GROMACS .gro file of C-alpha atoms in nm:
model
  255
    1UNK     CA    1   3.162  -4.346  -0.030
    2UNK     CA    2   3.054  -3.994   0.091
    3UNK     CA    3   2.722  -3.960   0.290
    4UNK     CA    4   2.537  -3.673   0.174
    5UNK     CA    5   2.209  -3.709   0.398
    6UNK     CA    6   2.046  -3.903   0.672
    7UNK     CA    7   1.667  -3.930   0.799
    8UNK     CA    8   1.498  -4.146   1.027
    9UNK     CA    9   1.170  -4.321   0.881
   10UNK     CA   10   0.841  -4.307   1.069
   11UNK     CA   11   0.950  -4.640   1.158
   12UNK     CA   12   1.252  -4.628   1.306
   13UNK     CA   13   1.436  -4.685   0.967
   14UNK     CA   14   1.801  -4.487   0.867
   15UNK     CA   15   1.758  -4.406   0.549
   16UNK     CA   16   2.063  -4.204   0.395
   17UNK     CA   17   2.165  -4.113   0.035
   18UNK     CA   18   2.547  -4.127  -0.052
   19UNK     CA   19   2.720  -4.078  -0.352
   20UNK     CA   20   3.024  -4.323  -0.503
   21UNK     CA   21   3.208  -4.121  -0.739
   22UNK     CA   22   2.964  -3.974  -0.954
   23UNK     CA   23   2.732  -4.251  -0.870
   24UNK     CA   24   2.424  -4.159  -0.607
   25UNK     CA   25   2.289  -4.451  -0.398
   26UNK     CA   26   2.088  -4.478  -0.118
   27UNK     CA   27   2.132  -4.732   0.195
   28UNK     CA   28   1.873  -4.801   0.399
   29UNK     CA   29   1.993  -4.945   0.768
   30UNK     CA   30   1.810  -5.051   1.108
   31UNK     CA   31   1.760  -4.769   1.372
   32UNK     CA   32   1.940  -4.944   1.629
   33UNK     CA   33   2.256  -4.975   1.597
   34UNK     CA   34   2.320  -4.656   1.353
   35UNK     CA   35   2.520  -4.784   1.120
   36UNK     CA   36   2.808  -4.521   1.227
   37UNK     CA   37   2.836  -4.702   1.548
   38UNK     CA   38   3.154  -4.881   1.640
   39UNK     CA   39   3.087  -5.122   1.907
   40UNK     CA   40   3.334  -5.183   2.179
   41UNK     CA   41   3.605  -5.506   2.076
   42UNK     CA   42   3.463  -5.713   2.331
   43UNK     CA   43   3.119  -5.647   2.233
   44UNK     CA   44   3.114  -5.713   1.821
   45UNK     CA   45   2.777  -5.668   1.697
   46UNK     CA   46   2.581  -5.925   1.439
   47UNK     CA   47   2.643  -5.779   1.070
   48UNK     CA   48   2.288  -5.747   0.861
   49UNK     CA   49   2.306  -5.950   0.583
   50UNK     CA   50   2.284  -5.679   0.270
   51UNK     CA   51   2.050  -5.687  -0.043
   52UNK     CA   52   2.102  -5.493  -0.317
   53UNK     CA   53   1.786  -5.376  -0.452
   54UNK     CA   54   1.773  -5.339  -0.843
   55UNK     CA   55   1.552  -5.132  -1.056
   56UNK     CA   56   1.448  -5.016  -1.387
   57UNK     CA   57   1.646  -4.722  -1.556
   58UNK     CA   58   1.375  -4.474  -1.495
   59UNK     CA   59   1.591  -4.294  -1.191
   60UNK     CA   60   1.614  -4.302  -0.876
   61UNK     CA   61   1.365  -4.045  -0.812
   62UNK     CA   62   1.051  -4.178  -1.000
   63UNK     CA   63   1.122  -4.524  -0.841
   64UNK     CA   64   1.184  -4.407  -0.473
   65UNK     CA   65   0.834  -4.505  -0.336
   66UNK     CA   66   0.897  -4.849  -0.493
   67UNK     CA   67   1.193  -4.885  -0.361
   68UNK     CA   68   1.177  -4.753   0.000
   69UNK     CA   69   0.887  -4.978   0.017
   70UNK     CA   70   1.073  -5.248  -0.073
   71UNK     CA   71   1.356  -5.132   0.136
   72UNK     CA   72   1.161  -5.102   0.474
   73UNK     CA   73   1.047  -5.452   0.446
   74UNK     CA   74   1.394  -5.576   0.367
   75UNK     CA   75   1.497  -5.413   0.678
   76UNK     CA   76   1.236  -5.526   0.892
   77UNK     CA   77   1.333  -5.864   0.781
   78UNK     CA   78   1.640  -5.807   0.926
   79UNK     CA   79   1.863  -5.688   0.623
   80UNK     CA   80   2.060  -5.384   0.515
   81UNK     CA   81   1.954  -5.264   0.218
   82UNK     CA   82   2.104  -5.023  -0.038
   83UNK     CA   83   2.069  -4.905  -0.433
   84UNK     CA   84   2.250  -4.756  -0.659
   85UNK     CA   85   2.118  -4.480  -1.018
   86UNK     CA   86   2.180  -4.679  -1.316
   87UNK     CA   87   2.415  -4.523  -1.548
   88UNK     CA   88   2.186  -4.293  -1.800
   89UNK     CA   89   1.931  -4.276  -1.498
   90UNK     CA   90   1.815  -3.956  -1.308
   91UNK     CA   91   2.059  -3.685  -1.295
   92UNK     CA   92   2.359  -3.933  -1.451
   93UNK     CA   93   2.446  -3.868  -1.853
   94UNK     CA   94   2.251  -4.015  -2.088
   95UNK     CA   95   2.412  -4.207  -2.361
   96UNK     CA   96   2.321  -4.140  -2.727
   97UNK     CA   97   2.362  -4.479  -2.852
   98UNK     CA   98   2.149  -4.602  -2.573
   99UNK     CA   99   1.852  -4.351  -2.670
  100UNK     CA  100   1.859  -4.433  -3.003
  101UNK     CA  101   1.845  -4.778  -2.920
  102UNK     CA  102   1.543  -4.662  -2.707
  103UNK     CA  103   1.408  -4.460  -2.994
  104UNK     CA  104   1.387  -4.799  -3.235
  105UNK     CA  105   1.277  -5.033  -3.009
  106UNK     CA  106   0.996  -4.834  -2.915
  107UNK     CA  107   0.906  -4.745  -3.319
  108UNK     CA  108   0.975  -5.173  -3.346
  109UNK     CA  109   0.711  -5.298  -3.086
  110UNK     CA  110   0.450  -4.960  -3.154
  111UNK     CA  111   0.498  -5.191  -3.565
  112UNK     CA  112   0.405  -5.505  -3.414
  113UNK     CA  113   0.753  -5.590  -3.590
  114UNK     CA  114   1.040  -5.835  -3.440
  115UNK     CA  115   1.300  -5.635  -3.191
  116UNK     CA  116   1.609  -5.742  -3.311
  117UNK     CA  117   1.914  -5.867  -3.136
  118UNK     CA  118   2.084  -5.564  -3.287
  119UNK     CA  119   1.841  -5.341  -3.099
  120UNK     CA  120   1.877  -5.547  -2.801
  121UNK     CA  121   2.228  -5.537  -2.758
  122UNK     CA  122   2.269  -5.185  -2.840
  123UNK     CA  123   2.001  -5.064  -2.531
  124UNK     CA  124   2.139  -5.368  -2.284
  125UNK     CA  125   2.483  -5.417  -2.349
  126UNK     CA  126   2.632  -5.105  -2.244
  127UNK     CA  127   2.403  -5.041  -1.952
  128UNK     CA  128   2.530  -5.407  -1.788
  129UNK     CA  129   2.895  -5.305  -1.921
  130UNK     CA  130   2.880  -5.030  -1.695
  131UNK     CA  131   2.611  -5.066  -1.440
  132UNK     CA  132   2.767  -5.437  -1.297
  133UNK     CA  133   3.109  -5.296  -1.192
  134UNK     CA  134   2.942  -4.992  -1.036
  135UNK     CA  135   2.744  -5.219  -0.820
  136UNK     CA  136   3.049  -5.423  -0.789
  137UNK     CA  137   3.241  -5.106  -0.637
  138UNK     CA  138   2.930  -5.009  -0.407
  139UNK     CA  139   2.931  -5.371  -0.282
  140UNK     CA  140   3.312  -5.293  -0.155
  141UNK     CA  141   3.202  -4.955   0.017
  142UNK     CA  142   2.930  -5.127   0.180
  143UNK     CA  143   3.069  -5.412   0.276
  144UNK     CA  144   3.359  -5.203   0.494
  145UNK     CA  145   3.044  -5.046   0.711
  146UNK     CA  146   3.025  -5.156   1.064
  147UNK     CA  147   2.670  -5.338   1.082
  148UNK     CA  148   2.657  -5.453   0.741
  149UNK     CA  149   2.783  -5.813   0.629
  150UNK     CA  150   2.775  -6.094   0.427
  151UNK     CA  151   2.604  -6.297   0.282
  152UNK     CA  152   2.438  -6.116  -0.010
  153UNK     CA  153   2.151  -6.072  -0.227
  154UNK     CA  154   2.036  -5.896  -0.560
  155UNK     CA  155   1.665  -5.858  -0.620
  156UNK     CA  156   1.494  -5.673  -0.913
  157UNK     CA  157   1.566  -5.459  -1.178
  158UNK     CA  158   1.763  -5.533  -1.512
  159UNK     CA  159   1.759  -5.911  -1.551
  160UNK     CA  160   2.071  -5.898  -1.791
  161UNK     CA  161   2.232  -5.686  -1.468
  162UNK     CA  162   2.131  -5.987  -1.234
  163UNK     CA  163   2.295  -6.228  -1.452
  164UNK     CA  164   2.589  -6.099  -1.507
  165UNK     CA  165   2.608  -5.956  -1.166
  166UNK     CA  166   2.570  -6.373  -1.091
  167UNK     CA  167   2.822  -6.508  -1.264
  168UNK     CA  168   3.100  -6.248  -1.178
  169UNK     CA  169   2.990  -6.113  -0.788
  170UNK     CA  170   3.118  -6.410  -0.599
  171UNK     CA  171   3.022  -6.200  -0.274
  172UNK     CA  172   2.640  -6.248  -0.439
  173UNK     CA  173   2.471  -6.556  -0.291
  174UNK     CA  174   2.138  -6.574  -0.394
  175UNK     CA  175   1.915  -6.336  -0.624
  176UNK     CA  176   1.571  -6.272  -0.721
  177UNK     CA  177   1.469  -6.181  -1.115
  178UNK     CA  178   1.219  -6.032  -1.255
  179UNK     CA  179   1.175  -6.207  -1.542
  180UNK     CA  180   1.195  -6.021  -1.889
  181UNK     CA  181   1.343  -6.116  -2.270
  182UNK     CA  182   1.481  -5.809  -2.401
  183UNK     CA  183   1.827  -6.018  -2.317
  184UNK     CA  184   2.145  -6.013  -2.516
  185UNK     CA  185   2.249  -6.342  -2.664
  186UNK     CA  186   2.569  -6.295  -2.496
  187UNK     CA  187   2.367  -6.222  -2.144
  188UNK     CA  188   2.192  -6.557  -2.261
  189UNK     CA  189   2.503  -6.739  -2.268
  190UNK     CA  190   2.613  -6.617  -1.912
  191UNK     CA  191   2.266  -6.765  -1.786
  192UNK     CA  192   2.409  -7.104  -1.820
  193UNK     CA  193   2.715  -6.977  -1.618
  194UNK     CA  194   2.484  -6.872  -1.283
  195UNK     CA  195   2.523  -7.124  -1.022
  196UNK     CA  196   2.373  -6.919  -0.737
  197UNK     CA  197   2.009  -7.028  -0.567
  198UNK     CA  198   1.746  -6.798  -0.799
  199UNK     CA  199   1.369  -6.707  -0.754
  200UNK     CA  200   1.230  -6.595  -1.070
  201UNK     CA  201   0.909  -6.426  -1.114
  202UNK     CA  202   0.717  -6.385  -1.410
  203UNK     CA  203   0.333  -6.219  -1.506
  204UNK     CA  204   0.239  -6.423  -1.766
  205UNK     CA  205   0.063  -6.170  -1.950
  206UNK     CA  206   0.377  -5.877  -1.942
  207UNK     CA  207   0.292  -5.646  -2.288
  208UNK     CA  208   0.623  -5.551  -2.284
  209UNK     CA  209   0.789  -5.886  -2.291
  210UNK     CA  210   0.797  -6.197  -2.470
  211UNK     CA  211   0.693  -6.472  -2.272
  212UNK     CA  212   0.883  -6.811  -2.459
  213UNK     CA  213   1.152  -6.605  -2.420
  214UNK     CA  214   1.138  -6.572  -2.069
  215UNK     CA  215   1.081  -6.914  -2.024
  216UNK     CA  216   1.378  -7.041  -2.275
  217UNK     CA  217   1.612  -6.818  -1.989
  218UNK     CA  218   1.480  -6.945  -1.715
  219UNK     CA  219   1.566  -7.284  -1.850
  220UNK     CA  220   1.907  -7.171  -1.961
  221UNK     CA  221   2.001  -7.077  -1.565
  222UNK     CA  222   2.262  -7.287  -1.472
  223UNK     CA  223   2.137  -7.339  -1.102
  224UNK     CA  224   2.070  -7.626  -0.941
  225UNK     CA  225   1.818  -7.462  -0.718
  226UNK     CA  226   1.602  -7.260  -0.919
  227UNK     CA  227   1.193  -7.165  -0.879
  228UNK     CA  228   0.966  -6.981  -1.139
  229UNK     CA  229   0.702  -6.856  -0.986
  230UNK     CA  230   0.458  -6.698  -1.306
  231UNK     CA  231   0.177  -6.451  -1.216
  232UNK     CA  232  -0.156  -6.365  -1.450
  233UNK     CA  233  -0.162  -6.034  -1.489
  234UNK     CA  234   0.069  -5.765  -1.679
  235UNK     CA  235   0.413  -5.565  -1.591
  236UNK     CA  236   0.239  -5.392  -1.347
  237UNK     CA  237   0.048  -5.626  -1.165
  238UNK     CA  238   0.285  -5.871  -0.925
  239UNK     CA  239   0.064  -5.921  -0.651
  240UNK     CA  240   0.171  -5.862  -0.301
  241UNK     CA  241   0.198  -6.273  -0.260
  242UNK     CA  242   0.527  -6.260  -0.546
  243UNK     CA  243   0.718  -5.972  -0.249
  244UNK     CA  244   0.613  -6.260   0.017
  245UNK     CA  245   0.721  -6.518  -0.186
  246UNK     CA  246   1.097  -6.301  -0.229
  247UNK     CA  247   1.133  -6.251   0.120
  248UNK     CA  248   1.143  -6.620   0.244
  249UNK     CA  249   1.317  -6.715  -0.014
  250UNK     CA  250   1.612  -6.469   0.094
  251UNK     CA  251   1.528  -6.553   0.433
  252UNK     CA  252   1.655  -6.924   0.350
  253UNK     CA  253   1.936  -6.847   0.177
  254UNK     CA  254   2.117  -6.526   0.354
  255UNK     CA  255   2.073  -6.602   0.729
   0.00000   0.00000   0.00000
C-alpha cells in the first residue's frame, strides 16, 4: 500500500488516498492518533474497528461526496473507514465485455423486455470475479496499520460483491446491503452460504430493480440474524433514518 496524499477534514478527520497496485483507495482515519503513529509498547492503543465502504461502479470521483459523507460519520462513530475503485471504475480499464453487457441491458429495460440471466452474468460476474479479491488484498494492507483493527464491516455498493465478499472474507463480520436483483444465479446460490449478521435495505419503489426479486434474496440469506428494512420511495431516495438505522446496527455488531 503506497500513500499518495493526506488532508485533514474541517473536522478533524485524516482523510488520505493510497493506491494498491494499480488499485486507488481512499482511508479515512480519526485525527487523533494519526494513523502513522506507533505508540510506545507499554502504551498499545485501542484499534478502530474498520468498515469497508462499497459503492456503485460509477468511480471514485463522481461518488466522493457520497462517500466522504458516509465516511465522516463512520468515523465519528468510532470506525476506520476505507474504499477501494471498482475494477472498470474511474481511471481503471474498462472491460469490453462488461460494456457491452452495459450496452444490452440498458437497450433491454429502455424495451420494457426481460433482462436475462445471460445479460446479468456477463455485467456482474466479472466485476465480483475481480473486485472481491481486490478488497480481499486491501483488507490485508489495512489490517497491518497501527490504529486499525478487527472486527469488520462491508456496507453498500454491489450486492453480488457483498455476498460473495460474505461467504469468503472470514475477517468480515457483519454487512449492510443495499438491496438490488440484477444478481447472478450463481451469486444467488452463495446467498444461502452467508452466515454473517446482515441489515438489508430496500426502496420499495427502485425503477431500476425488481422488487420480488429482491425479496426472493433476502429470503435466500443464510443468516440467522437478518433485518429488511424497505423504504417508499425510488433508488435515490433512502431517507436519512435507513444511514441511522446502518450505524447502530454496526454499532452492535463490531464493538
Amino acid at each position: 500500500m503506497h500513500f499518495t496524499s493526506e488532508k485533514r477534514l474541517d473536522d478533524g478527520v485524516i482523510e488520505r488516498e493510497f493506491t494498491l497496485g494499480e488499485v486507488p483507495g481512499i482511508l479515512w482515519t480519526p485525527a487523533v492518533p494519526p494513523v502513522s503513529a506507533v505508540p510506545p509498547a507499554s502504551e498499545p492503543s485501542a484499534a478502530a474497528p474498520l468498515l469497508l465502504l462499497g459503492h456503485p461502479p460509477l468511480g471514485l470521483d463522481k461518488m466522493y461526496p457520497r462517500l466522504a459523507a458516509r465516511a465522516r460519520q463512520a468515523v465519528a462513530d468510532g470506525f476506520a473507514a476505507a474504499t477501494i475503485e471498482l475494477p472498470g471504475s474511474g481511471t481503471r480499464p474498462r472491460s469490453a465485455v462488461t460494456d457491452r453487457a452495459r450496452a444490452d441491458l440498458r437497450r433491454a429495460m429502455a424495451a420494457g423486455e426481460t433482462v436475462t440471466d445471460d445479460i446479468v452474468d456477463r455485467l456482474v460476474l466479472p466485476l465480483v470475479e475481480q473486485a472481491v479479491p481486490e478488497w480481499r488484498a486491501a483488507l490485508d494492507a489495512l489490517l497491518s496499520l497501527p490504529g486499525i483493527g478487527g472486527p469488520v464491516g462491508y456496507s453498500g455498493g454491489v450486492i453480488s460483491v457483498g455476498v460473495r465478499l460474505a461467504v469468503v472474507e472470514p475477517r468480515v463480520s457483519a454487512a449492510v446491503l443495499f438491496a438490488g436483483s440484477l444478481v447472478p444465479r450463481a451469486v444467488f446460490e452463495e446467498a444461502r452460504q452467508v452466515t454473517i449478521p446482515l441489515h438489508v435495505l430496500l426502496q420499495w419503489d427502485d425503477e431500476g430493480n425488481d422488487r420480488q426479486a429482491a425479496l426472493d434474496l433476502f429470503d435466500a440469506f443464510g443468516s440467522e440474524e437478518k433485518s429488511l428494512h424497505a423504504n417508499m420511495g425510488g433508488h435515490a431516495g433512502v431517507p436519512e433514518s435507513a444511514g441511522e438505522g446502518a450505524a447502530r446496527f454496526f454499532a452492535r455488531h463490531l464493538r
